XYZ file of C-alpha atoms in Angstrom:
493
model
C 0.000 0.000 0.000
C 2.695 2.410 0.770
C 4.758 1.683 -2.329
C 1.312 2.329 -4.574
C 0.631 5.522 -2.348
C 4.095 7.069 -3.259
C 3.903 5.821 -6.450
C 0.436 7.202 -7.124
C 2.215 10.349 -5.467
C 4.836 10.601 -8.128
C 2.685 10.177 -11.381
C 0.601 13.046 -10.094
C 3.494 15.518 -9.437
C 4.368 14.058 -13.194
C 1.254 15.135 -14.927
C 1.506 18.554 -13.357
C 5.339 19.271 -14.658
C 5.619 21.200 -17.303
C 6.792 19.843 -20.743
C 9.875 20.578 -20.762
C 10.873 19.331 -16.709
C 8.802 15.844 -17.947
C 10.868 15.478 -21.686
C 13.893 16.184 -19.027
C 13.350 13.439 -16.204
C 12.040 10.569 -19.374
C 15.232 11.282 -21.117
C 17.297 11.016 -18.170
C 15.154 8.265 -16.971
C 15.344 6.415 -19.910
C 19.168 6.925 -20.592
C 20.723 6.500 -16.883
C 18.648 3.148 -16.516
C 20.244 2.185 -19.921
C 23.193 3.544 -19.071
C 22.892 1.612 -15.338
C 22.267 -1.617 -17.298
C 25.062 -1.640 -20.031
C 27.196 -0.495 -16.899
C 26.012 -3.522 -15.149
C 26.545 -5.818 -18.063
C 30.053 -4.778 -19.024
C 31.126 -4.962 -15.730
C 30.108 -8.307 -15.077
C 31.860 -9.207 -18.166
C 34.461 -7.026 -17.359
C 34.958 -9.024 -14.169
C 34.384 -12.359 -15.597
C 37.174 -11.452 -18.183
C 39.846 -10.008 -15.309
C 39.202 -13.630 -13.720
C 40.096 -15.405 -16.705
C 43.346 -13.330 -17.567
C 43.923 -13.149 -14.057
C 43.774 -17.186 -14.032
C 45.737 -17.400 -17.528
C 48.229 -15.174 -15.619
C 48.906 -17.799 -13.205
C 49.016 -20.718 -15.444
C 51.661 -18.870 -17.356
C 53.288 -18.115 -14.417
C 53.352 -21.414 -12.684
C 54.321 -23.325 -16.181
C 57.054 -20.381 -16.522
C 58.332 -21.817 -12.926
C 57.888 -25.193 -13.626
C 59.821 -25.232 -16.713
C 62.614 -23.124 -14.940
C 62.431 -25.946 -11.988
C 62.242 -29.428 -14.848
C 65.454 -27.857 -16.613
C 67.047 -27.085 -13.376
C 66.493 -30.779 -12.202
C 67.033 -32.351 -15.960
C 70.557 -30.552 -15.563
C 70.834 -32.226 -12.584
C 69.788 -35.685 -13.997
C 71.954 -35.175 -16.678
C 74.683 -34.188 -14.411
C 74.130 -37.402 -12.652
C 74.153 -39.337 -16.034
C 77.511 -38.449 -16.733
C 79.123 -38.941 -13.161
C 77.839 -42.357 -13.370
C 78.160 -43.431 -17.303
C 81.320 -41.466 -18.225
C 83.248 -41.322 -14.600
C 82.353 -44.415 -12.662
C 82.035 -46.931 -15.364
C 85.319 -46.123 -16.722
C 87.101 -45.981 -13.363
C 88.897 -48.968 -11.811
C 88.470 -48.430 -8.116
C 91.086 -50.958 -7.275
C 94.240 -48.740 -9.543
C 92.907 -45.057 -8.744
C 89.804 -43.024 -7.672
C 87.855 -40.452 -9.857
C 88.126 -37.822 -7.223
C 89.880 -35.617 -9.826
C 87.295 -35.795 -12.288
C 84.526 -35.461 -9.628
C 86.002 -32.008 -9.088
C 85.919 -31.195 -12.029
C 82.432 -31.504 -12.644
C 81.659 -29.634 -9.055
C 83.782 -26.758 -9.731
C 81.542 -26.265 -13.382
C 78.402 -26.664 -11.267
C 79.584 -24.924 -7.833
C 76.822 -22.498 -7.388
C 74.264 -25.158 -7.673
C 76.109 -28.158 -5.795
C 76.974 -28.663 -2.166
C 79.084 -31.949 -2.828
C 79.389 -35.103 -4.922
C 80.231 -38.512 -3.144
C 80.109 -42.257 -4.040
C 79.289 -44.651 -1.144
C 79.956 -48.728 -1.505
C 77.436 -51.172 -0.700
C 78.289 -50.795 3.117
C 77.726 -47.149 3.559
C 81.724 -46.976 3.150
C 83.041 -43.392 1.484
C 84.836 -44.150 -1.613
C 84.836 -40.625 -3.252
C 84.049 -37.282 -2.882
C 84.409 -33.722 -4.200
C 85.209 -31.458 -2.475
C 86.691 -33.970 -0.497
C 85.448 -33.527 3.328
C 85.662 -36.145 6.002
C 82.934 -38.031 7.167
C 81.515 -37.327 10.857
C 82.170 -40.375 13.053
C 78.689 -41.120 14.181
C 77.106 -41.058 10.786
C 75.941 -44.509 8.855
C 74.642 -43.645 5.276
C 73.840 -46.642 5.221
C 70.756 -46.521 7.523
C 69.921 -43.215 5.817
C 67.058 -43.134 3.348
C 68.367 -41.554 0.645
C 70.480 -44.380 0.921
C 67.807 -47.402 1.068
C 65.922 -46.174 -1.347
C 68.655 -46.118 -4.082
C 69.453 -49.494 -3.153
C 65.990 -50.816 -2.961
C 64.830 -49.010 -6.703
C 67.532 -49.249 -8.634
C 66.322 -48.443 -11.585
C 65.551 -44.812 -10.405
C 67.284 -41.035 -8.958
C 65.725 -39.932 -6.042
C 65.309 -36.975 -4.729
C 64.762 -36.123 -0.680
C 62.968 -33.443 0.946
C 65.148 -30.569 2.058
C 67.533 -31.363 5.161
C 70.624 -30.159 6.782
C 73.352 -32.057 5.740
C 75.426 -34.479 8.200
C 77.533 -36.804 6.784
C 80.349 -34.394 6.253
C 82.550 -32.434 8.779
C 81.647 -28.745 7.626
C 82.803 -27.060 11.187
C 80.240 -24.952 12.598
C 78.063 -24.203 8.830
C 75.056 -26.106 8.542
C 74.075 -26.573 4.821
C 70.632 -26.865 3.615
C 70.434 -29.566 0.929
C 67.937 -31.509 -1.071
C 69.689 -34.969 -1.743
C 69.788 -36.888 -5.468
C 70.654 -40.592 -5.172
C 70.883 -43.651 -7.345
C 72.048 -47.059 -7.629
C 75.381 -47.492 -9.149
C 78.029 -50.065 -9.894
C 81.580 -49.927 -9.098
C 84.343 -51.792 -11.297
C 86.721 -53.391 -8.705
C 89.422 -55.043 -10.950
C 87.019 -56.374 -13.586
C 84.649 -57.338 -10.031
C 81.257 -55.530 -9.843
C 80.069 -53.904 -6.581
C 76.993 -51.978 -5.660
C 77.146 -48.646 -4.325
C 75.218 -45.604 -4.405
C 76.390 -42.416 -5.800
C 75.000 -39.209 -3.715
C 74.525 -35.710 -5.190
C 74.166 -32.525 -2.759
C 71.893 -29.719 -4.103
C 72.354 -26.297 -2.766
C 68.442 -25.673 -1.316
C 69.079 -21.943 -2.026
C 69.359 -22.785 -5.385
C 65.495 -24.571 -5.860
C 64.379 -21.506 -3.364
C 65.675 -18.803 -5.794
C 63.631 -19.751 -8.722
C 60.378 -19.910 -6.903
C 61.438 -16.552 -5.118
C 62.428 -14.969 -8.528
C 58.625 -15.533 -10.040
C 56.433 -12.977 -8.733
C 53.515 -13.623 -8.054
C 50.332 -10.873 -8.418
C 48.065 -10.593 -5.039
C 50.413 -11.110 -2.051
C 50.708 -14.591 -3.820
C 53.604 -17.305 -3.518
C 54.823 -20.837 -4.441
C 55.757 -23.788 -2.514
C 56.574 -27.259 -3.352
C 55.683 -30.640 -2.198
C 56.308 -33.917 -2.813
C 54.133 -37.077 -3.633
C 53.690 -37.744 0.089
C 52.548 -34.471 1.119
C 56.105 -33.649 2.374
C 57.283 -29.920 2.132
C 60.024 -29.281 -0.550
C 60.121 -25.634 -0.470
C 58.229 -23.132 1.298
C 59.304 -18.966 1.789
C 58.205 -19.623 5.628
C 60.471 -23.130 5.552
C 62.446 -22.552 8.514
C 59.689 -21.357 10.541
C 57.651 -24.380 9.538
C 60.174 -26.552 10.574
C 61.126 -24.675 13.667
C 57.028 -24.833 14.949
C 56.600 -21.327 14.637
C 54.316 -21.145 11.897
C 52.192 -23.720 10.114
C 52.274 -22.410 6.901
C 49.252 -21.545 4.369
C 49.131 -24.993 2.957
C 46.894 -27.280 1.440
C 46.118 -30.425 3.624
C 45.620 -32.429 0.671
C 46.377 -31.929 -3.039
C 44.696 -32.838 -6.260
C 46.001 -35.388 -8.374
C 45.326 -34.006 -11.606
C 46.478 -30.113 -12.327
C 44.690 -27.666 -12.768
C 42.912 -23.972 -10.486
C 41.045 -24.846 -7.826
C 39.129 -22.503 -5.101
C 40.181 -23.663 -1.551
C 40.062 -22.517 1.930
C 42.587 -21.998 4.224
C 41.877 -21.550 8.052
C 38.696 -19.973 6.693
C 40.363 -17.351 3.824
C 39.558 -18.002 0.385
C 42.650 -18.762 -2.018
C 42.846 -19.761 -5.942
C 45.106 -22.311 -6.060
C 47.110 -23.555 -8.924
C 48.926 -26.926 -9.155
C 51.533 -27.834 -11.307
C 53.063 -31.367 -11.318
C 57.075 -31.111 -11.846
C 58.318 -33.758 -14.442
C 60.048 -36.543 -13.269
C 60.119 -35.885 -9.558
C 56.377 -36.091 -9.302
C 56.854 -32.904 -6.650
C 53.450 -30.802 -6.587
C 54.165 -27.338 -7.908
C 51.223 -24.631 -6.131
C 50.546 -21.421 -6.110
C 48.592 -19.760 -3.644
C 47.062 -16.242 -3.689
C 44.771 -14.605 -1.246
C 41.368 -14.052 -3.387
C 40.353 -11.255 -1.693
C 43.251 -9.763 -3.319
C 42.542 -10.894 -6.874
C 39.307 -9.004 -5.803
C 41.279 -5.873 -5.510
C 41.505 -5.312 -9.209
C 38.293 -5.951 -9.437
C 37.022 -3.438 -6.895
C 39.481 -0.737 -8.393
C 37.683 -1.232 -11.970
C 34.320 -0.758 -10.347
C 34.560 1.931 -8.322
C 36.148 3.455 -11.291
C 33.329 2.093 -13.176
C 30.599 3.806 -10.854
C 32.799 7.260 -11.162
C 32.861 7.068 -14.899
C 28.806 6.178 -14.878
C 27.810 9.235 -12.412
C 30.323 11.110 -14.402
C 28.357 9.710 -17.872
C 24.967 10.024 -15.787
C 25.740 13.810 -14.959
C 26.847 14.698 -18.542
C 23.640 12.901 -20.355
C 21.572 15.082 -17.770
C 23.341 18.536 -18.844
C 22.540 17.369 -22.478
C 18.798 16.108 -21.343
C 18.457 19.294 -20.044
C 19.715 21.295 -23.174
C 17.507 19.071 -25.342
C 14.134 19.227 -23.838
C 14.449 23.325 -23.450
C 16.037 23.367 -27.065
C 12.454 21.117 -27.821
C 10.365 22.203 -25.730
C 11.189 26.541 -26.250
C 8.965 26.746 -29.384
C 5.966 25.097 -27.149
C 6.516 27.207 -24.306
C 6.238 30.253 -26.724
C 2.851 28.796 -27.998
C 1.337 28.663 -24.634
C 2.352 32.046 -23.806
C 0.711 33.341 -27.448
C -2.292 31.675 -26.631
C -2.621 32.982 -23.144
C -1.718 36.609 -24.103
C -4.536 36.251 -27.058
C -6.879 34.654 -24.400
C -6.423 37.799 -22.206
C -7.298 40.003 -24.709
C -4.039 41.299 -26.040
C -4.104 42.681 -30.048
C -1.055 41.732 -32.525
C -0.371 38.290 -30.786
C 2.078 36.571 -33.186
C 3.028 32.760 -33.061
C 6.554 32.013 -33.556
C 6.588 29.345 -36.174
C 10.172 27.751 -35.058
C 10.789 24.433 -34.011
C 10.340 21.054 -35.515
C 7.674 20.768 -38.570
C 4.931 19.793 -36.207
C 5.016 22.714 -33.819
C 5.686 24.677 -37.284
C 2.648 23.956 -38.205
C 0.828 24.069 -35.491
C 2.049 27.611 -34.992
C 0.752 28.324 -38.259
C -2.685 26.774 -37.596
C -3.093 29.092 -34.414
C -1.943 32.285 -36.524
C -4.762 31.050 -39.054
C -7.250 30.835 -36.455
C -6.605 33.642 -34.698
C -6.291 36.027 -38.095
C -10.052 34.222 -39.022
C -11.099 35.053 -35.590
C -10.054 38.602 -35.725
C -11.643 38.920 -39.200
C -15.248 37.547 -37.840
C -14.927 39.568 -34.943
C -14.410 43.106 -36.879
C -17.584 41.486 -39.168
C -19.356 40.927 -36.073
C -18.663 44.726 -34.640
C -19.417 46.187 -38.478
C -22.634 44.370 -38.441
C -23.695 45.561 -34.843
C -22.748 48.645 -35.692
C -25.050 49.013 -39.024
C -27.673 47.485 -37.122
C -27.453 50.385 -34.217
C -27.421 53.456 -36.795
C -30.370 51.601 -38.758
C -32.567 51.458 -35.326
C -31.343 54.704 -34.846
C -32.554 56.201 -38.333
C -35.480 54.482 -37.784
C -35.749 55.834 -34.440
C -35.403 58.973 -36.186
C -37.869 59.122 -39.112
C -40.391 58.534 -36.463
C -39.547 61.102 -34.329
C -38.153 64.143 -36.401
C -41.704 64.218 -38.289
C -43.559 65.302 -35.205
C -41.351 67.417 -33.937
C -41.016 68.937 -37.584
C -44.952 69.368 -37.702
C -45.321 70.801 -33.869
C -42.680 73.523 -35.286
C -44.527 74.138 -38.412
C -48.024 74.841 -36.657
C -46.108 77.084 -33.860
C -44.486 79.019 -37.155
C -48.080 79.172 -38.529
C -49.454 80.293 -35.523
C -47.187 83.237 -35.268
C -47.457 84.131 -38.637
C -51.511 84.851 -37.889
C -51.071 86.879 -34.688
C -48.623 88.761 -36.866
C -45.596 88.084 -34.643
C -43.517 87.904 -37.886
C -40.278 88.167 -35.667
C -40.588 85.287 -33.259
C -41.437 83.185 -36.492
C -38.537 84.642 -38.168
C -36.824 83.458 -35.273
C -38.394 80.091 -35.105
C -37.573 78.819 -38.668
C -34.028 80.078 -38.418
C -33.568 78.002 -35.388
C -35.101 74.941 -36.888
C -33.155 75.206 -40.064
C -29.848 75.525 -37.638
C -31.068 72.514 -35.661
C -31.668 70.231 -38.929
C -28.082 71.303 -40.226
C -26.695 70.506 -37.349
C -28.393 67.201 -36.634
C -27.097 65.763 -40.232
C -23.744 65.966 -39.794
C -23.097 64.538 -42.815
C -24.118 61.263 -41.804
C -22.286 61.454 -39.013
C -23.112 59.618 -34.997
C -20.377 61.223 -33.354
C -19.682 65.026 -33.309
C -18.119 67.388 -31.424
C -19.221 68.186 -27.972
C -19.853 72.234 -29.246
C -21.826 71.206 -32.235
C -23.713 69.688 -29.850
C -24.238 72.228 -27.374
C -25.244 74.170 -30.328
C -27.779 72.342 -31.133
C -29.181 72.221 -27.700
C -29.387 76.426 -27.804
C -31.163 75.956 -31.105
C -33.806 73.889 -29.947
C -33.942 75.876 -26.378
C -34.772 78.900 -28.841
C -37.406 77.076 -30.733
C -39.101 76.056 -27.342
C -38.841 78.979 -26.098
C -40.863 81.159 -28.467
C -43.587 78.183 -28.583
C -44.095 78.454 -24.484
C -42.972 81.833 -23.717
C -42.166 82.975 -19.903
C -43.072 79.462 -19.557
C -39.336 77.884 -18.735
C -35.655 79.485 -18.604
C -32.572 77.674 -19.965
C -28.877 78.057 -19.079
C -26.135 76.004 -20.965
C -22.532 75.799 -20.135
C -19.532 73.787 -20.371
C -16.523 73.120 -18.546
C -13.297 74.519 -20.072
C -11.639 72.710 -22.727
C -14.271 70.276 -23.216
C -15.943 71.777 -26.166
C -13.476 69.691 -28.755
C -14.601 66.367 -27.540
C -17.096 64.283 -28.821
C -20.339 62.929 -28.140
C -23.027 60.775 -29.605
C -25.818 62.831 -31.818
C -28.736 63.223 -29.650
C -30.914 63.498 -32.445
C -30.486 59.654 -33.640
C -32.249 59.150 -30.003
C -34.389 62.435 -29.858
C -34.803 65.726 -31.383
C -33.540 67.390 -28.509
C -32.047 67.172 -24.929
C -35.588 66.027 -23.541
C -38.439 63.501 -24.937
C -40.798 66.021 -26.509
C -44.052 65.145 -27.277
């Protein structure tokens, strides 16, 4: 009921706007909703789009890592390869050891190697580079880098990061991630199993993940296929129990984004399986950040619509006076010409219609004017023909009343007064013609009032006294004839 009330409300305050404030508020109506949609539309696909290139983004970015990490470890691999197929198998361990070449092949690979070693069957050192000297209290043997090249032959290995402690390094502790695999060792034509051990630098894993950027606060990390952590930028403090890490508890097999939750906060998370270590490449970054963009566009979005909105209103405005001027002009034509005023002139300006609808008022007001003057012409020609008729019946009896006084005074011999009598009459007559005229001046008239006084007069002598006077300056106006109404200033009879 309320919503219908102030709706009811509003189309009444509508119908009593004026043209041009209700072309205004449609136009702007009209465009800002359109406007408010399109907005609306584009945005969402605006959105939907920064998602998607936000996503591509990250795939590119995590492949870019990954293919960074698979050459780093293929080098390694390869590295391995031809330790084992070039050095070992062409070394007899009984005559001399390799340890020369071994350096060789750390010093070319220093920055990425910690050390190179070759254990026998029994966990025994046979080679190393550089050479170091192995702690006292150590069995490789028992180590699982160790069992598992023995066990899987046919495979490298690669640990999770540790700090190393087979060698004496003094007081450094060194970080390493170790590569294993199941060799044999030529002892004078004999064959013996051992197991030759390469030490990555950890640093050297960490700096490509820490050289990729990622957008959103975001970061890598690394796991293996048992959930173990490989590389993490909050490692240490992980492994010290001082922070848990934003990790996932348990990762997808197959690759791929997915949306996941951690301790409650939204992440997109994108795996990445690393060639032939099976480790779990993933990238993690904070959605609420991704929303960031997003946010920025809109609000930017909502400045540039009430920026848009504002501007269409300006023009809205500018267009409905521009349309509705020549109307407004109209009205105030036909109101003058409806109060009366002479000379109204429509405007005809505007678009064709209003042209000609200015043109149709001008018509009907010219053939208004033109029936009007007919209509005065004609009630004036009927006024002076009921006055001439008014005055053929009068001006005979007044004519024969003067007659029979003139006769009178001819037969009593009063030859003056009659003299007197017919000059006044003749006056009065030449005076009441006017040429035709109704209007005359005001002393013509007066005149005519002293002629027929005069005439009077000498009919009923002593019998009345007359006085006539004016006030100054008003003998040049005019009056009506009072002879189209009577013969004199009085009803005579």
């Amino acid at each position: 009921m309320f919503l219908r009330r102030m709706f009811h409300k509003m189309m009444q305050s509508y119908r009593k706007m004026g043209i041009r404030m209700m072309i205004s508020i449609s136009f702007t109506a009209v465009t800002v909703t359109g406007m408010f949609l399109l907005c609306g539309m584009l945005f969402l696909r605006f959105s939907n789009a920064t998602r998607i290139l936000q996503q591509d983004t990250n795939q590119r970015m995590i492949e870019q890592v990954n293919q960074q990490m698979d050459s780093y470890l293929r080098n390694i691999m390869q590295l391995s390869d031809t330790i084992y197929y070039r050095v070992l198998k062409n070394t007899d361990f009984s005559v001399s050891l390799p340890t020369e070449q071994l350096e060789l092949l750390y010093e070319e690979k220093r920055s990425d190697l910690v050390s190179i070693s070759v254990f026998d069957e029994d966990g025994a050192l046979v080679s190393a580079a550089p050479v170091y000297s192995l702690k006292e209290d150590v069995s490789p043997e028992r180590q699982l880098w160790f069992i598992q090249a023995m066990n899987q032959i046919e495979n490298q290995h690669f640990s999770t990061p540790y700090v190393q402690n087979l060698f004496n390094y003094g007081s450094e502790h060194k970080w390493v991630i170790s590569v294993s695999r199941y060799v044999e060792l030529n002892y004078a034509g004999e064959t013996r199993r051992g197991v030759l051990l390469i030490d990555l630098s950890f640093s050297g894993l960490g700096q490509i993940c820490r050289n990729a950027e990622l957008p959103g606060g975001g970061y890598f990390y690394i796991t293996n296929r048992q959930g173990e952590i490989i590389y993490h930028p909050e490692q240490q403090l992980i492994y010290s129990g001082i922070s848990q890490g934003n990790i996932l508890e348990e990762i997808p097999e197959t690759d791929g984004i997915e949306q996941v939750q951690i301790d409650g906060v939204p992440y997109q998370a994108v795996i990445k399986t690393v060639g032939y270590t099976g480790w779990k490449l993933v990238s993690l970054i904070p959605m609420k950040n991704l929303a960031n963009d997003i946010d920025y566009y809109r609000w930017f979005g909502i400045a540039l619509l009430l920026f848009i909105v504002f501007l269409l209103t300006f023009v809205n405005m500018h267009l409905s006076e521009h349309i509705s001027r020549p109307l407004s002009r109209l009205n105030q034509a036909v109101n003058e010409f409806g109060a009366g005023k002479e000379n109204v002139e429509f405007s005809e300006e505007g678009c064709i219609e209003v042209q000609q609808l200015a043109h149709s008022l001008q018509t009907m007001v010219s053939t208004l004017r033109h029936l009007m003057d007919d209509i005065i012409q004609q009630e004036q020609s009927k006024r002076r023909l009921e006055m001439e008729v008014l005055q053929s019946q009068i001006n005979p009896h007044f004519l024969y009343n003067t007659l029979d006084s003139v006769i009178w005074l001819t037969e009593i011999e009063r030859y003056q007064d009659a003299t007197r009598m017919v000059s006044a009459l003749g006056k009065l007559f030449r005076i009441s013609l006017s040429r035709g005229k109704i209007v005359i001046p005001l002393k013509d008239e007066l005149e005519h009032a002293r002629h027929y006084s005069t005439i009077q007069a000498i009919r009923y002598k002593d019998r009345f006294e007359t006085r006539i006077s004016a006030e100054p300056d008003t003998e040049n106006l005019y009056t009506l004839c009072l002879l189209y109404t009577s013969p004199s200033p009085r009803d005579s009879s």
